[in-house]
Amino acid sequence: MNARTCPSTIDRPIKHWFRTACVSILSMWCTASASGQDIVALRNASIETMGPAGRFERATIVIENGRIHSVGVDIPIPDRARIIDLSGKSVLPGFVDPYFVVDFPLGAEPTQEPRTITVRGRGFQVPQAAGTPAAFVKIADVFDPRRGDWNSALRSGITTANVVTRGYGQSVVANPWPTVRLDMTPHLAGAGHPMIVEPNGRLFTAVTNDSASLRTVRDGLAEPRPAGQGGGRRGAPGARGGGSGDEGAAGRPAQDSGGTVPANTDATPSASPSQELWKSVRAGQQPLFVNANNAAAILYVLAEVQKTPNVQLAAVASGGDWYLCLDGLASYRVTAILPPRLDTEPRNQTRVNVPKILHEAGIEFAFSLSTAQSDYRNTLPNPLFPVSILVKSGLQRTTALEALTIRPARMLGIADQVGSIEPGKRADFVVFDADPMDATAEVIQVWVGGQLIHGE
Amino acid sequence: MNRIRGPGQRPIVERGVMELGNEISLRPLAVALLIFAPAVLLAAEALSQDSVDQSRDDKPRLAIHVGKIITCVGEPIINGTILVSAGKIEAVGPTAEIAVPAGYQEIDHRDRFAMPGLIDPHCHVGGSSDLNEMVYQTNPELRNWDQIIPHNDRLKIGIAGGVTTVCFIPGSGTNMGGWGVLMKTGPGKPEDVIIRAPGVLKIAQAGNPERQGGEVGSGRMGMNHVIRQQLLEGQYYVRQWDLYEAGQLEHPPEVNLRLENFKPLFRRQIPILVHTQQYQVVHATIAILHDEMNLKIIIGHAEFNAFHLAPELVKRGIPVMAGPRGFYFDPEIGQLRGLVAEYDQRGVTALGVNTDSPVVPQEDLLFQAAMAVRYGWTEEKAIRGMTIEAAKALMIDDRVGSLEPGKDADIVIATGSIVDLRNYVVEVFIDGRSVYNIARDRRRY
Amino acid sequence: MCGSRTLRSSFVALIVTALLSDSAGAQDAAPKPNDQLVTNKPRVAAIVGADIHTVTRGIVRNGTIIIRDGKIAEIGQRIEIPADAEQVDARGKVIVPGFIAMNMSGLGLQARGADRNERFADALNPFDTNIKFALGAGITSGCIQVAGGGGGGRRGGRAPEARFIGIDPDEEQLLAQGSAAEWDYGESLPTCPCCGLTYLPLEPIDESPQPTPQQRRQAVIKMSWGSLDGMLAKENVFFDATGGALNGSLAQYQFRQQVARAREYLKALAEHEAAVRAGQRSQPPRSPVTDDMLRLVKKEVPLRASAESVAQIRELIALARELDLRLVLDRATEAWLIADEISAAGVPVVITPRLQRTPRFGEEDRSGSFIEMPRILEEAGVSFAVAALAEAISLNGIAGRDLSSLPLEAIFAVRGGASESKALEALTIVPARLLGMDDRLGSLEVGKDADLLILDGQPMDYRAYVEVAYVNGRRVYDRREDRVLPVFERQ
């Protein structure tokens, strides 16, 4: 099936040095002018397409112009294709990390993620500086390719990352680059860096059970007051979450760096980027990415989200206590973003397979390999070791692999480009030397846009 | 007085003359006390009985009629009578079977319970609280019975909680804090209240005696080393004397006053009260003090996860006097475990509780037992644990711990089972004297 | 008790099947139906067969309680069980209202979240494990206190109680942040050099004035495990002057001034409002005091102040009478000495019967604590609630010293001669009244919140365990499922 002929329009001998050089210097995704126009055929591999075609054994992928031309068993291989034999190897689509946190240097102090720590059996949440809500940060504005552990990401098979920071803002979608390539690229900070695929990414915010972080969500989800109803002090009036209570918070200036106050003065509440984003979130056009890392914070967010029926929620759960609020999760369309990790119950050592429980409760989830509390840096070069443990303890294999690939791609709205091995999609692959759910399987190659970025 | 610092290496020849003189003046008394303690006390009693007025007040003859007598030997007696004379229990039995001799004062507690006085095997409030000499790591030359304060305020409240005997011991600031004393909580001169001196040796295995100053003993390797060295020195000394006394040595060994108190210890006449809590530390206690040194030991504290060693303790018959912590939050299972209940379930019968007073107030010994029962022990075992089991562990069950003829008349009268916190103590007798009576004294607990 | 752990909940059932040991079977199994996880519990429950201690209306033997929508719908002996009710067999058990803690901290809230700038409503954590320990002790609601901390303040650092085990590197950070949520009984407690555990204060009561403390914020929260709904029951409970805030003439002078300013303001405000109503131009006055002070002066909340000694108690009673304020006396250790005066003033007190304070020298019969204080207060007709020795749940291993020993204080009240019914009231209806919530809490009556406990013994029996706890009609604690406390069969 899917056996197609590949029109061999490009005929150029590839030399290793040349490939390296041109890949290093030029952007890969400018398809029209791309110079990496070669044809590569990966043969004899076990292929998890994560698409409708399912799994192939001893199959071939033909790559052309950085995209997948065809995939299947016994498909024709163009004469001029460079053939790479992957006998005994497994190929997966490149992994999509839906919440890739990078600490960019920010002008304003962001509200940082709270942490749950345990001292002698008692759990404490240690928030960072409380009080003011975090400032809105457009990652494209502060993007600095020197930040972020891109090498580790690549070696773990992450080929697409939704890059966020710890506070509140708009992400970028980027492709990790190896350090060697960054070294050969003029230092370009900001939106223009060629790593960035999509500079106007998704709205994200970290939330815990405190007024400041909840206010960000409440203000954002509240419908703006119609013009002429009076000069509210905040950009999103009426968003106090329905509580009476201390007026201390009311006096604080809005922290939206996108220009809330000017927007309010001319009564056009769509002036700032954050408001545009919230508007599309309210309309259900894009999901809201929320890092709510304890069960109580999730309840708070759900309580807000339930007031606005169209909102799609993608919630990061870095705590092991997610399963405690399944009732709430199941009652609302939440897609979870989980660290691939076998957790323990809060305050005892009973193992808990949170992904499995969520799946069985009908809650979709994606894995974030880079989540700080997962140990992907420790498990290089077998980054799926923790996932394989989850599978061995009852999580369905397909669900686990989807959570690394197609589901986060759908979550980010880029499933037409990445997330599965289907003709027309970008040629992003991770090649393992054995079955990827074999705990000892190692990543031997990572391909991005038809280029071998990591491995030999 | 240049002492060589180091475990077990303080040759007596290095000591100053003055100090030696002091030691000489004190030590024979100690030796005499430890060997002839019962005799001395009996003599003291005899003396006091001879004195004219005192005898009638101090050692009255009593017939106490009680609704229920928990003797801690055999079944409880319903409607019983306890005959007391000369500070001892003369007879215990059903009222119908006990003929009250003439001249006995009859005391009516027919609607109440009687039980033996409670014994706290781990107490620091029997005297002044300066119980840690921190210079040396092992201190077999130290003893604390010169600083007891009989019937002090804390002991008085302790009596109101039914406590009549305490094991008053040095602290755990060093690995061998010194020799503790077994004493009654009631009034009297020190020689009146002391049951046995030395009562126990205090050893702290770990968990407080750690040294901060850079010398050996900042960790368990060093601490176990100094404990072993000191005990080996004592063992060798006692063995030499034993050989001499058995006629196997021609000349007597040189007297070493620092080590004299090791004689009853290595002759297994007194136990070590060991400050040892957690699994690994209790394990070291068993291995070094019991298995290697063949000494009588009591596991004091016995907290955290040490209960997993219960089978080893049962095998060796080592008593456990747990506390002051009563429960352990087990991080494995996220659940509280009642410590005493965990030992009980694993077959430890030589089991009791302590207060480590003032950590837990002296009067709260019964509260410690009540909490142990709340967490899964039984009331019956709790009452035995506070009396006869503690007496056996401390090796004073010939004197106290049960209501039997010949034993000390230490009797607690309460409104019901003392473990039920709604009940309270109404009268306490120590050595046959009423030392607390809520009709006479302000109720204290 | 430790051998085979039964399953904690239906979730755990799944977790256990997820363990590595049975991976082979589980791997191929189809996902279980969602219904198993989405537990829409019936909103109607009938608890049948228990002896019900209603507290305000006697004991109903072998009775039935119907819970509907979080409230008590019916109580009695002959009650028809609704068809849609989940029936709970409680034969041989005892049902009492949930206990109410007058002092709580460090549970149900994010440790630092509820500071001065924070709304209680945004800082709740219904998944705090400490809630389970509180429920295990029978506490279903209580007055949570944050910030400030009274004159005594919180313990500066916590003793290295578990120096062998459970040491978490994060503890350093926690202490550095000062967010250790453990409060003691308002004092800096001495620590045993031997084991690092704290002693209870025994020394005579110190009557010297303490620096004016920050006011503490309180709210009544419920132990509604897993649910934010109805967890925050009430804010602005007291005007807080605990910790000796009104100790000494200077503090009292300043307090009087504030009350006077508040009254002037209220008067000016009334005049302003009257003027506005009359159509005149008028500038609204600015409040010179806090909202808390206004609520106090308007008698919406009582003044809650600690007064340990006779002199302090008398002072505060006189002050409250002079300023016409409602008063609740906290830590009234010497109240037994002037029970009649307190009774005549109609002031309720909060006591800790286990507290043992030595009399002052020379005043052996006229100072300090007294075990029979509860009896004396009861006989004098003084209304008393009990408070635990500490405000937070502690797992340091010392039994009966933390918040979870609250019921023991009532048991000690019985030890001190109070009747068992008064002791139960001191855990239920009296604190409910002091918190101004006796319309909802504190007794089992139709229309009140369904906060109740199913006990396996008499309420004043130290051995009795809470088997099941309901809060707002939800079953939030089950001893055998939650397994935070020992589970065993009593011999």
PDB file of N, CA, C and O in Angstrom, chain B residues 109-131:
ATOM      1  N   HIS B 109     -11.698   1.953  99.167  1.00  0.00           N
ATOM      2  CA  HIS B 109     -11.717   2.327  97.744  1.00  0.00           C
ATOM      3  C   HIS B 109     -12.550   1.300  96.992  1.00  0.00           C
ATOM      4  O   HIS B 109     -12.167   0.853  95.911  1.00  0.00           O
ATOM      5  N   ARG B 110     -13.688   0.948  97.557  1.00  0.00           N
ATOM      6  CA  ARG B 110     -14.448  -0.179  97.013  1.00  0.00           C
ATOM      7  C   ARG B 110     -15.045   0.100  95.628  1.00  0.00           C
ATOM      8  O   ARG B 110     -15.416  -0.820  94.922  1.00  0.00           O
ATOM      9  N   ASP B 111     -15.159   1.383  95.282  1.00  0.00           N
ATOM     10  CA  ASP B 111     -15.671   1.679  93.939  1.00  0.00           C
ATOM     11  C   ASP B 111     -14.529   2.046  92.979  1.00  0.00           C
ATOM     12  O   ASP B 111     -14.746   2.725  91.981  1.00  0.00           O
ATOM     13  N   ARG B 112     -13.327   1.612  93.319  1.00  0.00           N
ATOM     14  CA  ARG B 112     -12.190   2.022  92.494  1.00  0.00           C
ATOM     15  C   ARG B 112     -11.299   0.849  92.105  1.00  0.00           C
ATOM     16  O   ARG B 112     -11.502  -0.268  92.565  1.00  0.00           O
ATOM     17  N   PHE B 113     -10.355   1.173  91.254  1.00  0.00           N
ATOM     18  CA  PHE B 113      -9.393   0.170  90.794  1.00  0.00           C
ATOM     19  C   PHE B 113      -8.070   0.376  91.536  1.00  0.00           C
ATOM     20  O   PHE B 113      -7.696   1.510  91.831  1.00  0.00           O
ATOM     21  N   ALA B 114      -7.386  -0.729  91.801  1.00  0.00           N
ATOM     22  CA  ALA B 114      -6.010  -0.629  92.298  1.00  0.00           C
ATOM     23  C   ALA B 114      -5.093  -1.327  91.306  1.00  0.00           C
ATOM     24  O   ALA B 114      -5.466  -2.321  90.684  1.00  0.00           O
ATOM     25  N   MET B 115      -3.919  -0.792  91.178  1.00  0.00           N
ATOM     26  CA  MET B 115      -2.910  -1.422  90.319  1.00  0.00           C
ATOM     27  C   MET B 115      -1.533  -1.063  90.847  1.00  0.00           C
ATOM     28  O   MET B 115      -1.398  -0.157  91.670  1.00  0.00           O
ATOM     29  N   PRO B 116      -0.521  -1.797  90.389  1.00  0.00           N
ATOM     30  CA  PRO B 116       0.832  -1.457  90.850  1.00  0.00           C
ATOM     31  C   PRO B 116       1.205  -0.065  90.382  1.00  0.00           C
ATOM     32  O   PRO B 116       0.720   0.408  89.353  1.00  0.00           O
ATOM     33  N   GLY B 117       2.086   0.587  91.116  1.00  0.00           N
ATOM     34  CA  GLY B 117       2.597   1.880  90.671  1.00  0.00           C
ATOM     35  C   GLY B 117       3.270   1.753  89.328  1.00  0.00           C
ATOM     36  O   GLY B 117       3.866   0.727  88.999  1.00  0.00           O
ATOM     37  N   LEU B 118       3.140   2.820  88.521  1.00  0.00           N
ATOM     38  CA  LEU B 118       3.707   2.777  87.182  1.00  0.00           C
ATOM     39  C   LEU B 118       5.212   3.040  87.231  1.00  0.00           C
ATOM     40  O   LEU B 118       5.711   3.741  88.114  1.00  0.00           O
ATOM     41  N   ILE B 119       5.895   2.483  86.255  1.00  0.00           N
ATOM     42  CA  ILE B 119       7.358   2.590  86.183  1.00  0.00           C
ATOM     43  C   ILE B 119       7.711   3.243  84.854  1.00  0.00           C
ATOM     44  O   ILE B 119       7.337   2.755  83.796  1.00  0.00           O
ATOM     45  N   ASP B 120       8.435   4.350  84.937  1.00  0.00           N
ATOM     46  CA  ASP B 120       8.886   4.993  83.702  1.00  0.00           C
ATOM     47  C   ASP B 120      10.348   4.639  83.481  1.00  0.00           C
ATOM     48  O   ASP B 120      11.222   5.054  84.239  1.00  0.00           O
ATOM     49  N   PRO B 121      10.609   3.865  82.447  1.00  0.00           N
ATOM     50  CA  PRO B 121      11.991   3.409  82.232  1.00  0.00           C
ATOM     51  C   PRO B 121      12.909   4.446  81.601  1.00  0.00           C
ATOM     52  O   PRO B 121      14.072   4.137  81.323  1.00  0.00           O
ATOM     53  N   HIS B 122      12.417   5.640  81.368  1.00  0.00           N
ATOM     54  CA  HIS B 122      13.270   6.631  80.713  1.00  0.00           C
ATOM     55  C   HIS B 122      12.855   8.016  81.189  1.00  0.00           C
ATOM     56  O   HIS B 122      11.897   8.590  80.696  1.00  0.00           O
ATOM     57  N   CYS B 123      13.573   8.521  82.185  1.00  0.00           N
ATOM     58  CA  CYS B 123      13.169   9.755  82.845  1.00  0.00           C
ATOM     59  C   CYS B 123      14.393  10.628  83.059  1.00  0.00           C
ATOM     60  O   CYS B 123      15.462  10.142  83.412  1.00  0.00           O
ATOM     61  N   HIS B 124      14.235  11.922  82.823  1.00  0.00           N
ATOM     62  CA  HIS B 124      15.326  12.871  83.087  1.00  0.00           C
ATOM     63  C   HIS B 124      14.938  13.921  84.121  1.00  0.00           C
ATOM     64  O   HIS B 124      15.581  14.959  84.203  1.00  0.00           O
ATOM     65  N   VAL B 125      13.842  13.708  84.841  1.00  0.00           N
ATOM     66  CA  VAL B 125      13.397  14.745  85.770  1.00  0.00           C
ATOM     67  C   VAL B 125      13.514  14.311  87.230  1.00  0.00           C
ATOM     68  O   VAL B 125      12.922  14.924  88.099  1.00  0.00           O
ATOM     69  N   GLY B 126      14.295  13.259  87.499  1.00  0.00           N
ATOM     70  CA  GLY B 126      14.433  12.802  88.884  1.00  0.00           C
ATOM     71  C   GLY B 126      15.319  13.701  89.725  1.00  0.00           C
ATOM     72  O   GLY B 126      15.435  13.517  90.928  1.00  0.00           O
ATOM     73  N   GLY B 127      15.955  14.677  89.104  1.00  0.00           N
ATOM     74  CA  GLY B 127      16.840  15.563  89.853  1.00  0.00           C
ATOM     75  C   GLY B 127      17.175  16.753  88.986  1.00  0.00           C
ATOM     76  O   GLY B 127      16.384  17.140  88.132  1.00  0.00           O
ATOM     77  N   SER B 128      18.372  17.288  89.227  1.00  0.00           N
ATOM     78  CA  SER B 128      18.737  18.436  88.420  1.00  0.00           C
ATOM     79  C   SER B 128      18.936  17.979  86.966  1.00  0.00           C
ATOM     80  O   SER B 128      19.208  16.821  86.699  1.00  0.00           O
ATOM     81  N   SER B 129      18.796  18.943  86.067  1.00  0.00           N
ATOM     82  CA  SER B 129      18.705  18.552  84.663  1.00  0.00           C
ATOM     83  C   SER B 129      20.050  18.623  83.956  1.00  0.00           C
ATOM     84  O   SER B 129      20.109  18.475  82.751  1.00  0.00           O
ATOM     85  N   ASP B 130      21.139  18.854  84.699  1.00  0.00           N
ATOM     86  CA  ASP B 130      22.459  18.906  84.066  1.00  0.00           C
ATOM     87  C   ASP B 130      22.968  17.483  83.890  1.00  0.00           C
ATOM     88  O   ASP B 130      23.750  16.973  84.682  1.00  0.00           O
ATOM     89  N   LEU B 131      22.518  16.857  82.832  1.00  0.00           N
ATOM     90  CA  LEU B 131      22.712  15.421  82.679  1.00  0.00           C
ATOM     91  C   LEU B 131      23.618  15.052  81.523  1.00  0.00           C
ATOM     92  O   LEU B 131      23.687  13.896  81.136  1.00  0.00           O
TER      93      LEU B 131
END
